[in-house]
GROMACS .gro file of C-alpha atoms in nm:
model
  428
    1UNK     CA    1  11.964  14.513  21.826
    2UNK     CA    2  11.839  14.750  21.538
    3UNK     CA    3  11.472  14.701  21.409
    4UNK     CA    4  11.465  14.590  21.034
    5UNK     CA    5  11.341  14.840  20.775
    6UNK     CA    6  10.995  14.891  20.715
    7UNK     CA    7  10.897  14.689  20.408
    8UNK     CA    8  10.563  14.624  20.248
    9UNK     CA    9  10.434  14.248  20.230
   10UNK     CA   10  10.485  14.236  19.859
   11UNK     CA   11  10.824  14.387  19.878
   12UNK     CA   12  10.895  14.125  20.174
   13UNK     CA   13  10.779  13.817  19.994
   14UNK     CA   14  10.951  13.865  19.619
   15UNK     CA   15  11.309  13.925  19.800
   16UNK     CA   16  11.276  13.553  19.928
   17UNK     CA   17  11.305  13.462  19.574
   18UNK     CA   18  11.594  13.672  19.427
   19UNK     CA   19  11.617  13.990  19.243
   20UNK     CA   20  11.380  13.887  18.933
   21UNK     CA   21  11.137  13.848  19.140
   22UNK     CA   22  11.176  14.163  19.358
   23UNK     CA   23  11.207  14.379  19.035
   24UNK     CA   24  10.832  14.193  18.870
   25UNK     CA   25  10.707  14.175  19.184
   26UNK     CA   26  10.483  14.470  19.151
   27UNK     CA   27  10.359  14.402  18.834
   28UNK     CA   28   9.934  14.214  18.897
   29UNK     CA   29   9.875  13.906  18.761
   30UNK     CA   30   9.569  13.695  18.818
   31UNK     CA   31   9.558  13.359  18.846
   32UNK     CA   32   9.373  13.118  18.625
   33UNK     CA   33   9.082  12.917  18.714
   34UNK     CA   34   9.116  12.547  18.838
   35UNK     CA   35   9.138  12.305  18.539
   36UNK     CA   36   8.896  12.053  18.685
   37UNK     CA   37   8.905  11.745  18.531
   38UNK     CA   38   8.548  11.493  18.607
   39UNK     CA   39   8.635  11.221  18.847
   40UNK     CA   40   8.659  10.909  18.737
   41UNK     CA   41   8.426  10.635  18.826
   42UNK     CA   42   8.458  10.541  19.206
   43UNK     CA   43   8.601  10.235  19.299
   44UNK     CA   44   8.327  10.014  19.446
   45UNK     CA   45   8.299   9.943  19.835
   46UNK     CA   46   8.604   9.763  19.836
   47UNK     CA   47   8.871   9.694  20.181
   48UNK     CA   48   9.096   9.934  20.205
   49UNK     CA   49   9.467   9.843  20.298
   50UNK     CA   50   9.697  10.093  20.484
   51UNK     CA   51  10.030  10.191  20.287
   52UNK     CA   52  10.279  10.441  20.301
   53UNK     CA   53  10.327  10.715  20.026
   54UNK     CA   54  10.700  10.916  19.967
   55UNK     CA   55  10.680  11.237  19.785
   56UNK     CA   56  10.994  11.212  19.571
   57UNK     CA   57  11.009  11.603  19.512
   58UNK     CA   58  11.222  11.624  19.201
   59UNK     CA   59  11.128  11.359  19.002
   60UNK     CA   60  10.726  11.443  19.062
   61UNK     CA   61  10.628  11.111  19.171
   62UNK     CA   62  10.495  10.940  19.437
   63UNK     CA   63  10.590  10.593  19.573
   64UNK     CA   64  10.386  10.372  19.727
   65UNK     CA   65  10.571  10.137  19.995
   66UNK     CA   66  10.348   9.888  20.278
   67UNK     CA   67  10.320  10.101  20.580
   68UNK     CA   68  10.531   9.820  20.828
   69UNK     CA   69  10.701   9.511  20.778
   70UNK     CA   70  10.952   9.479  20.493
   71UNK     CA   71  10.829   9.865  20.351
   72UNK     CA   72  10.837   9.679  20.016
   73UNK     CA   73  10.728   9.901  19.733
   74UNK     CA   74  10.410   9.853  19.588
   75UNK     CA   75  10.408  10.097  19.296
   76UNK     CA   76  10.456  10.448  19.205
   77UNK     CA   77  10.219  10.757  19.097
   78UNK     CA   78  10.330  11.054  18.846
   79UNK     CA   79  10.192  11.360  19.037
   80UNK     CA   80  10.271  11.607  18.756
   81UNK     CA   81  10.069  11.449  18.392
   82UNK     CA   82  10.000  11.851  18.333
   83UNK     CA   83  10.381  11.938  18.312
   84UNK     CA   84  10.424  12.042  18.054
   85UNK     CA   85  10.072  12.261  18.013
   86UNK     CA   86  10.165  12.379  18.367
   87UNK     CA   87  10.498  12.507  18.269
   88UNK     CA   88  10.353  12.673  17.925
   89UNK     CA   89  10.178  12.910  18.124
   90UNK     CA   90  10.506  12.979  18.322
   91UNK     CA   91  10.686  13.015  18.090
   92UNK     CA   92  10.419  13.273  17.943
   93UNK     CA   93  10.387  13.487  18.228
   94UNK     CA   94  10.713  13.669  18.310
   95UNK     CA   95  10.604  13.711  18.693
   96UNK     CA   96  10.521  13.372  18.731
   97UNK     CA   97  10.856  13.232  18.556
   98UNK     CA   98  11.071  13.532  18.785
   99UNK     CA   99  10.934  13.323  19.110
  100UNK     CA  100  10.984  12.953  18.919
  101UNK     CA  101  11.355  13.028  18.865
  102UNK     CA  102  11.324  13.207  19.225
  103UNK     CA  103  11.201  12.836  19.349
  104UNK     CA  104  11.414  12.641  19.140
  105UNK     CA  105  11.800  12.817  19.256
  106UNK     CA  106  11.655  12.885  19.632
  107UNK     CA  107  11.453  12.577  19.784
  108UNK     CA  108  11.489  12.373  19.493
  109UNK     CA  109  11.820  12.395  19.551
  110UNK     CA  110  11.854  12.374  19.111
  111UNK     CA  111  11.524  12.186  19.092
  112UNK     CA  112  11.224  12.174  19.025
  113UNK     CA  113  10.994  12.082  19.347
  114UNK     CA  114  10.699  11.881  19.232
  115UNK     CA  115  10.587  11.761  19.531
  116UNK     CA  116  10.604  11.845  19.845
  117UNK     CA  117  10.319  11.685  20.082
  118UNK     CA  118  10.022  11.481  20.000
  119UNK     CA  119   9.741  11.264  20.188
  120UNK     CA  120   9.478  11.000  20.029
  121UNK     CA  121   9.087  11.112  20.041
  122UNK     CA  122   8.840  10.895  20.265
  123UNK     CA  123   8.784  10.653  20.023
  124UNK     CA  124   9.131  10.612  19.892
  125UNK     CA  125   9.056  10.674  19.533
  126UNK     CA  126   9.268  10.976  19.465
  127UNK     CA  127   9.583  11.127  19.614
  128UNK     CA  128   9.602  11.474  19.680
  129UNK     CA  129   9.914  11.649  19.668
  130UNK     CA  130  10.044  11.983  19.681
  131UNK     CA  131  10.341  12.090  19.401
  132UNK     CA  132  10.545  12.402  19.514
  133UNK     CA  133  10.708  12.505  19.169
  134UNK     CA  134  10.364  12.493  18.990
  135UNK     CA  135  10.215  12.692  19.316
  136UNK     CA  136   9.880  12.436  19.321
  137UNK     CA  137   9.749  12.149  19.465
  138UNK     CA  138   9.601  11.877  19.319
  139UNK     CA  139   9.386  11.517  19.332
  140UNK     CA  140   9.537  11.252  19.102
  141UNK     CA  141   9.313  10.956  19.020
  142UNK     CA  142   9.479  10.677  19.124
  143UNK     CA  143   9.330  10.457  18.922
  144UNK     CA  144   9.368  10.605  18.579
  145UNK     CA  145   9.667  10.844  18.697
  146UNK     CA  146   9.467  11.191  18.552
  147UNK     CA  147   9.399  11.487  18.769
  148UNK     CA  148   9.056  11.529  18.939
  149UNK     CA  149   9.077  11.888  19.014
  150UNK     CA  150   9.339  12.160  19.071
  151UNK     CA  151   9.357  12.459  19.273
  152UNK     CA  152   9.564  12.700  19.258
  153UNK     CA  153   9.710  12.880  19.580
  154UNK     CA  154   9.741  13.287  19.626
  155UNK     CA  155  10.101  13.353  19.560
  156UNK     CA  156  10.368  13.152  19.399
  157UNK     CA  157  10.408  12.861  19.591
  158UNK     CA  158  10.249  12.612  19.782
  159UNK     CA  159  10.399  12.396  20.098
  160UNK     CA  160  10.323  12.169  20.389
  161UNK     CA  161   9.985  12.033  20.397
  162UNK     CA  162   9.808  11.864  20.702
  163UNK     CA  163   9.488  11.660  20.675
  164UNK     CA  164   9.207  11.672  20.922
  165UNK     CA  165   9.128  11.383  21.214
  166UNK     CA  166   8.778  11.262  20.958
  167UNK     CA  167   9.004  11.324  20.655
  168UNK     CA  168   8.766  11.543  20.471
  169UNK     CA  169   8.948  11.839  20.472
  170UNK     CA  170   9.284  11.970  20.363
  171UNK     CA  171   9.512  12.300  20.526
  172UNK     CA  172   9.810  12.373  20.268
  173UNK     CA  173  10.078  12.627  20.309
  174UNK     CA  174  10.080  12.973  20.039
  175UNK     CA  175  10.471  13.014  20.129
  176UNK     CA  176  10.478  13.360  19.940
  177UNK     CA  177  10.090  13.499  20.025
  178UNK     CA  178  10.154  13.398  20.394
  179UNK     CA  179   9.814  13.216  20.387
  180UNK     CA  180   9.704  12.889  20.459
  181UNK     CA  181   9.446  12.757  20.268
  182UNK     CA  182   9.158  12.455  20.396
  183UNK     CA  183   8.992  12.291  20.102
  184UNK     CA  184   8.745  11.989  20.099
  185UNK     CA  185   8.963  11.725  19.984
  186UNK     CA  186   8.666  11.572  19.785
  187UNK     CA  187   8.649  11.849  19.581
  188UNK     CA  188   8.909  12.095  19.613
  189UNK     CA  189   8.669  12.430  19.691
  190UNK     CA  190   8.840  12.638  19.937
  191UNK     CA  191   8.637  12.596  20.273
  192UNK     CA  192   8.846  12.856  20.365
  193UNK     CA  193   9.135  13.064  20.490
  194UNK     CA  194   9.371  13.239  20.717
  195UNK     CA  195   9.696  13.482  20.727
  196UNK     CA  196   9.985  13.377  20.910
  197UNK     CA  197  10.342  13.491  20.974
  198UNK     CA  198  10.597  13.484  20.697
  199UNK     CA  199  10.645  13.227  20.503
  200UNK     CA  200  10.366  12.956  20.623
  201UNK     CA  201  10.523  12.606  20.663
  202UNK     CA  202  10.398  12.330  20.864
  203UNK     CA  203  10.058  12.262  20.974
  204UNK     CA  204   9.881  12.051  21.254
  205UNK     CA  205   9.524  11.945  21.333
  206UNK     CA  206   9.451  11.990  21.685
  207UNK     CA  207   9.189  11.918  21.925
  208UNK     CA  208   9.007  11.679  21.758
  209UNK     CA  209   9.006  11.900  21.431
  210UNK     CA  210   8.892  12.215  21.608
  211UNK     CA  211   9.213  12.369  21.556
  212UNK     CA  212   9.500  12.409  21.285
  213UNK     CA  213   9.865  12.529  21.399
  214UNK     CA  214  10.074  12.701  21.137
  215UNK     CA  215  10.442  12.793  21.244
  216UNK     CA  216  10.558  13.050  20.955
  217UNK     CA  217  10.930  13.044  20.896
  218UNK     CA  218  11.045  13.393  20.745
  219UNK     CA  219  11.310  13.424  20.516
  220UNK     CA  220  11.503  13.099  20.501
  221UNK     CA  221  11.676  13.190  20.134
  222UNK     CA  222  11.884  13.479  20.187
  223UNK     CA  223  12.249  13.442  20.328
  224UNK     CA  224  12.191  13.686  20.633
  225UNK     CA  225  12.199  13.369  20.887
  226UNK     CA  226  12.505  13.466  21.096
  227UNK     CA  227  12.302  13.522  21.442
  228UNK     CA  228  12.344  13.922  21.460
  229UNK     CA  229  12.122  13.974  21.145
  230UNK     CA  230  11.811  13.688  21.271
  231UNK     CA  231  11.608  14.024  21.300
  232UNK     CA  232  11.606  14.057  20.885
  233UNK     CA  233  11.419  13.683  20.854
  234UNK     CA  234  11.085  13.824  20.898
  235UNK     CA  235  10.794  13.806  21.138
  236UNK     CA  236  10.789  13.456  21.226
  237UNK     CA  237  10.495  13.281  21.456
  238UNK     CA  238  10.275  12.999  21.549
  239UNK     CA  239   9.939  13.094  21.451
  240UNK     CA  240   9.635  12.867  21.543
  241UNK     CA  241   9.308  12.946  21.357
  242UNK     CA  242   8.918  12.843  21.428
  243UNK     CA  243   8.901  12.514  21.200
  244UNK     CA  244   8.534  12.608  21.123
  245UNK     CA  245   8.548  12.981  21.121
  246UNK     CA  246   8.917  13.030  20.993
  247UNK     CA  247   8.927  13.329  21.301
  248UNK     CA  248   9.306  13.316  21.467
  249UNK     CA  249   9.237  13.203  21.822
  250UNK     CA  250   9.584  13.264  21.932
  251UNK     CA  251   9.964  13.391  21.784
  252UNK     CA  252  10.260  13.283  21.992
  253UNK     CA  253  10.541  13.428  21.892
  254UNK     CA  254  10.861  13.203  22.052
  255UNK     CA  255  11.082  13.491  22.081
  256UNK     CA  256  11.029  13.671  22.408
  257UNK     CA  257  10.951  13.234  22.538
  258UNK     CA  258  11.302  13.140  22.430
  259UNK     CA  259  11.461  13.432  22.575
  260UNK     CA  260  11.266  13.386  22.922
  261UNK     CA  261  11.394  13.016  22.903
  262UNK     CA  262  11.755  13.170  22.832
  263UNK     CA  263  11.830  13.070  22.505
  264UNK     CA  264  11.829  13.416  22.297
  265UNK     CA  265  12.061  13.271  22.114
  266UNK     CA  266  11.835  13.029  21.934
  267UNK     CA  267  11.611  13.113  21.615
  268UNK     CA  268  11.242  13.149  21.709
  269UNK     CA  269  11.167  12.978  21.321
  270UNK     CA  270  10.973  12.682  21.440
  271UNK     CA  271  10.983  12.376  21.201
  272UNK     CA  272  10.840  12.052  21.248
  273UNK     CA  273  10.712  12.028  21.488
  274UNK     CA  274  10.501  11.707  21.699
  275UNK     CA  275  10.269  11.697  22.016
  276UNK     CA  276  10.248  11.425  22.280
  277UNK     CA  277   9.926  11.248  22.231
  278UNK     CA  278   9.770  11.436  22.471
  279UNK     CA  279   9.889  11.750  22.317
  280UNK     CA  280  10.007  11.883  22.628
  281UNK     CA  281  10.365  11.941  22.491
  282UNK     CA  282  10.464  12.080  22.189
  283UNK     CA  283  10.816  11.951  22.056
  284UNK     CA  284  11.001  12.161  21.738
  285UNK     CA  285  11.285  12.213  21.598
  286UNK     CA  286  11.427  12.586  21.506
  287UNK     CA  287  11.663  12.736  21.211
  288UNK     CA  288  11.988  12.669  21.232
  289UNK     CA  289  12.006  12.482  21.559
  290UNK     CA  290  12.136  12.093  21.585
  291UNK     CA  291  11.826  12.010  21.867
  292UNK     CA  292  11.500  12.049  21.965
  293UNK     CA  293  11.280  12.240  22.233
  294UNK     CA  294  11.007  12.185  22.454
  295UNK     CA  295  10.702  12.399  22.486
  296UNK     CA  296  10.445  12.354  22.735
  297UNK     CA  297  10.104  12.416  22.556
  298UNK     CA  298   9.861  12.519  22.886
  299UNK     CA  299  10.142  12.695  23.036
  300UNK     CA  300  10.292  12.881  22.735
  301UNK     CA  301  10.608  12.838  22.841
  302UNK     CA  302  10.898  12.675  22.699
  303UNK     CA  303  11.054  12.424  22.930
  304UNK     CA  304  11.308  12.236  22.823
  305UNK     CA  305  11.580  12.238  22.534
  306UNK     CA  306  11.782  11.943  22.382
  307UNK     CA  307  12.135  11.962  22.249
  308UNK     CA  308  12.210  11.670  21.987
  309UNK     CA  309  12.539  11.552  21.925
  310UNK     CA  310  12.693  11.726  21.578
  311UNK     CA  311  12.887  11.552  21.299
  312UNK     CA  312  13.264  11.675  21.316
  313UNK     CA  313  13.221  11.683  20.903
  314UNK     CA  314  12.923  11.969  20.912
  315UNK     CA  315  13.014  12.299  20.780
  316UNK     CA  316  12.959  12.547  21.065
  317UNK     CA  317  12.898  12.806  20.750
  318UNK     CA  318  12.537  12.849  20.788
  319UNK     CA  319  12.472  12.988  20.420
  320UNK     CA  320  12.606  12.615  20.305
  321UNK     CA  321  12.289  12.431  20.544
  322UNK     CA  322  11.967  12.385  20.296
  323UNK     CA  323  11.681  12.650  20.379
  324UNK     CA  324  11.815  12.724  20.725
  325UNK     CA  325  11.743  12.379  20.858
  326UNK     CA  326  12.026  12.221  21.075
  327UNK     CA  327  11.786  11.932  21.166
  328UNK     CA  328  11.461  11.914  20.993
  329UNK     CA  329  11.245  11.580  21.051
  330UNK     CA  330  11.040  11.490  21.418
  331UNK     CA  331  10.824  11.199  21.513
  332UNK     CA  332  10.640  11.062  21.818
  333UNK     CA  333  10.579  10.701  21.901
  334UNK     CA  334  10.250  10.616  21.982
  335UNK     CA  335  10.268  10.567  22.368
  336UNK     CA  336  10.466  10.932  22.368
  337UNK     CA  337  10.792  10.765  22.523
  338UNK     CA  338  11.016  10.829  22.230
  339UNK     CA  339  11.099  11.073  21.946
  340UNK     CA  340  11.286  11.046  21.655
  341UNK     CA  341  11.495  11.307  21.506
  342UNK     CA  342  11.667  11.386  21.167
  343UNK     CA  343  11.931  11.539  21.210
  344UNK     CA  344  11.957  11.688  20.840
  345UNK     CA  345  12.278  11.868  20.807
  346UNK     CA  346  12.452  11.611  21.036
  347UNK     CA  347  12.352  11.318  20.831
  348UNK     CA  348  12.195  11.092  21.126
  349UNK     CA  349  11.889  11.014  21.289
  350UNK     CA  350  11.803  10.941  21.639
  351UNK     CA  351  11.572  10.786  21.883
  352UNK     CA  352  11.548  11.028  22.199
  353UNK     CA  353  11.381  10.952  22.511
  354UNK     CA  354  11.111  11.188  22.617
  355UNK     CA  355  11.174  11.173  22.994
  356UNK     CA  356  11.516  11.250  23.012
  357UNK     CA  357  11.579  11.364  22.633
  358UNK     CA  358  11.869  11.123  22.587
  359UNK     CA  359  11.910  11.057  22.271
  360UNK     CA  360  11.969  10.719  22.147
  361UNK     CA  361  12.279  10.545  21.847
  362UNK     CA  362  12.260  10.813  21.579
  363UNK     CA  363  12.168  10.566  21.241
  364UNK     CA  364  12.405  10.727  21.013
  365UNK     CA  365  12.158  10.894  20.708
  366UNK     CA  366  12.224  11.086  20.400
  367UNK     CA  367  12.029  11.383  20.448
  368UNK     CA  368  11.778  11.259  20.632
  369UNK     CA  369  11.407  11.508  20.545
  370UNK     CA  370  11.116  11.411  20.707
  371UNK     CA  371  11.038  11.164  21.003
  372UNK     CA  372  10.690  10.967  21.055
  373UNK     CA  373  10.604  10.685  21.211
  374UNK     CA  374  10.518  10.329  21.052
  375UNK     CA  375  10.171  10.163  21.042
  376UNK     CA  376  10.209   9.964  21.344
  377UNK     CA  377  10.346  10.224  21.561
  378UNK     CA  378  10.708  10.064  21.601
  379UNK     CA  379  10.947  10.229  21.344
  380UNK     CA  380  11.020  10.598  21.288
  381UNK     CA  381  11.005  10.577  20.929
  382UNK     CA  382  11.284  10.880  20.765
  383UNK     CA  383  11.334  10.978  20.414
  384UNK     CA  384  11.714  10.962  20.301
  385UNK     CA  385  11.719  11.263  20.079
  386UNK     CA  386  12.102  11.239  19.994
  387UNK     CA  387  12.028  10.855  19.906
  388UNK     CA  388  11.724  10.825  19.740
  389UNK     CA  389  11.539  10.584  19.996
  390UNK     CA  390  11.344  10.617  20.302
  391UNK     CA  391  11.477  10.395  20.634
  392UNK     CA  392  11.310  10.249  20.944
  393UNK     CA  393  11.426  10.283  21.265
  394UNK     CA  394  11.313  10.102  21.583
  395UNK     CA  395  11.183  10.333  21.837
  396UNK     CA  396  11.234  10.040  22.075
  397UNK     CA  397  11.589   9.950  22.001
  398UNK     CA  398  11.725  10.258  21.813
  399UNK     CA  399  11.868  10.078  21.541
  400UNK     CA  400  11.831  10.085  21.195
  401UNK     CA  401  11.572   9.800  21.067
  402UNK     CA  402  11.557   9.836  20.689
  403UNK     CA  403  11.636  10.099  20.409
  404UNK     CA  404  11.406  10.080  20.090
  405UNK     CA  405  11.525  10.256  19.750
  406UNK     CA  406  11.286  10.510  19.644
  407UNK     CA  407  11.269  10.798  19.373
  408UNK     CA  408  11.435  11.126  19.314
  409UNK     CA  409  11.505  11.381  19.659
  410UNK     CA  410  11.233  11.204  19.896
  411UNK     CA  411  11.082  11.430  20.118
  412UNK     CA  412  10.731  11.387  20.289
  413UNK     CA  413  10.606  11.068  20.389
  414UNK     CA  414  10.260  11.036  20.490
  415UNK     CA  415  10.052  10.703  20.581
  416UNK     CA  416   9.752  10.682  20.333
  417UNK     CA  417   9.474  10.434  20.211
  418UNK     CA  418   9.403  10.255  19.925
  419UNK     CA  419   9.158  10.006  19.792
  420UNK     CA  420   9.290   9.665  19.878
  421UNK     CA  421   9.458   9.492  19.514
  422UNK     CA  422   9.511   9.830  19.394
  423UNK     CA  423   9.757   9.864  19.113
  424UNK     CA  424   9.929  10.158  18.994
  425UNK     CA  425   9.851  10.335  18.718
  426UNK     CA  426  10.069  10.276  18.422
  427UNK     CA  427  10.062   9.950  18.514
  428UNK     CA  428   9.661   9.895  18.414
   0.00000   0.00000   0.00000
């Protein structure tokens, strides 16, 4: 197979996001400061009560849903009030608007993405979120709805976040910088930071919070997917970084691992991704491929690979699959016995056991984004992009147990706290 072209970084990153971008691309800009806004007065030292939060990308808002039970929905959260001052200075900055538009017609797939992960601080007073087309992340109040602080990431967009075990700390995705950045969640300094491959995408606390994992993606917006030109995607690896000193520990690069295994034929993109709760095994899911594989963490090694069944009414045109992702969702139950699996492109989910990787009815989906599991450790809780609601799934039976109607495009769902009577917002 031919190497790919030398190309600088810069060069690399702005052809992700179409030719207006490639063409500005060398052009500096700098970025402006954080608009911090003061914090509003803490709520006393009240109970907190668990809930679930769904990231409903296009609309910009957040929904707030109990975290097991009946999922009933509790109240919602704007997660862009600065919309329209944020897009002034887009619209301003020709550079900055080039990438927006890049955004908008590539991921976005023709919309904006306002939010793409997010996580509650300690004390449940503010939610933290991180907004891709507006390339920032930010702390909303949540009890007068206004931002606490904002901070800008290096590049043009922002991405997956992951929270640390004691909460304090945030790691968010710089998709086009190829940087992660770890900010106190408090206040949103940058603690710091670490490069990665291309295009940074999920992350994982590890070890207790001594460790982050970063799997970078590469080029997942260009229409070179047929498998002969996977070498033009970019240079795409796990990275796992120092959590204290932000030094990279180790890279693991899942080529040469999935060829060993004999599956060349496989993209070595890892997406989400889950451990066992030992962390022992690593579980993921790759570009392009209707499955999973296993990766044995101590002996680097991958081990095993799943096939899942594929819906007869799936394009096999891979330009026509949504950033590259076949399947794109993974959970764990608690006792490591199960996983669940969206199955994107294929419109179903699944419960799959671990031992013999069976998987279980596929619970027909529209879309199905993201996978996490509920409050009380039964459900794999999914988020029905194509339908606008989010869907638990018994990990012990396999069958649907309730759909809930949410906002616009749901994406990431994350469990989070809040003070216990809490009410949303525009509702005070």
């Amino acid at each position: 197979m031919p190497a790919a072209a030398p190309s600088s970084p810069p060069v690399r990153r702005a052809r992700r996001y179409g030719a207006l971008a490639a063409a500005l691309a060398a052009v500096a800009t700098t970025a402006p400061a954080p608009a911090v806004a003061a914090p509003a007065a803490p709520v006393g030292a009240a109970a907190l009560e668990e809930v679930m939060f769904v990231g409903n990308n296009w609309e910009g808002t957040v929904d707030v849903i109990r975290s097991r039970g009946d999922y009933a929905r509790l109240g919602r959260v704007n997660v862009v009030p600065d919309k329209q001052q944020r897009l002034w200075e887009i619209y301003l900055n020709p550079i900055k608007l080039a990438f927006y538009l890049g955004i908008q017609q590539g991921p976005g797939e023709g919309h904006d993405q306002l939010v793409d992960d997010m996580y509650t601080t300690p004390d449940g007073t503010a939610l933290v979120a991180s907004r891709p087309s507006f390339a920032d992340v930010v702390s909303i109040d949540l009890r007068t709805g206004a931002v606490r602080w904002r901070f800008p990431v290096s590049g043009f967009r922002s991405d997956h976040m992951a929270v640390s075990p004691d909460g304090t700390r945030v790691a968010v995705s710089a998709s086009t910088s190829d940087t992660v950045h770890v900010l106190d969640i408090n206040t949103g300094k940058q603690v710091g930071s670490f490069g990665t491959g291309d295009t940074p995408h999920e992350n994982i606390f590890t070890d207790g919070g001594r460790h982050i994992w970063n799997m970078s993606i590469g080029d997942v917006n260009s229409s070179l997917d047929a498998p002969s030109q996977d070498w033009t995607k970019g240079d795409r690896k796990i990275t796992i970084a120092d959590a204290t000193t932000f030094a990279k520990v180790k890279e693991i690069d899942m080529r040469p691992r999935l060829d060993a295994y004999g599956r060349s034929d496989l993209s070595d993109a890892v997406r989400p991704a889950v451990f066992t709760p030992d962390e022992s095994k690593l579980y993921f899911q790759v570009s392009f491929f209707n499955g999973f594989v296993e990766y044995d963490v101590a002996g680097d090694r991958v081990t095993r690979v799943a096939t899942l069944p594929k819906n007869p009414n799936t394009t096999e045109d891979r330009t026509k699959w949504v950033n590259d992702s076949r399947h794109h969702g993974m959970s764990i139950s608690p006792d490591g016995a199960k996983l669940c699996v969206a199955g994107t492109m294929d419109d179903y989910t699944t419960i799959v056991d671990r031992s013999t990787l069976t998987p279980g009815p596929l619970v027909t989906a529209s879309k199905p984004y993201w996978a996490t599991v509920s409050g009380d450790g039964r459900d794999c809780v999914i988020s029905e992009s194509g339908a606008d609601q989010v869907t638990a799934i018994s990990f012990a039976t396999g069958q649907k147990v309730v759909s809930v109607p949410v906002g616009d495009h749901p994406q990431r769902v994350r469990i989070g706290h809040l003070p216990a009577g809490w009410t949303p917002p525009a509702a005070r």
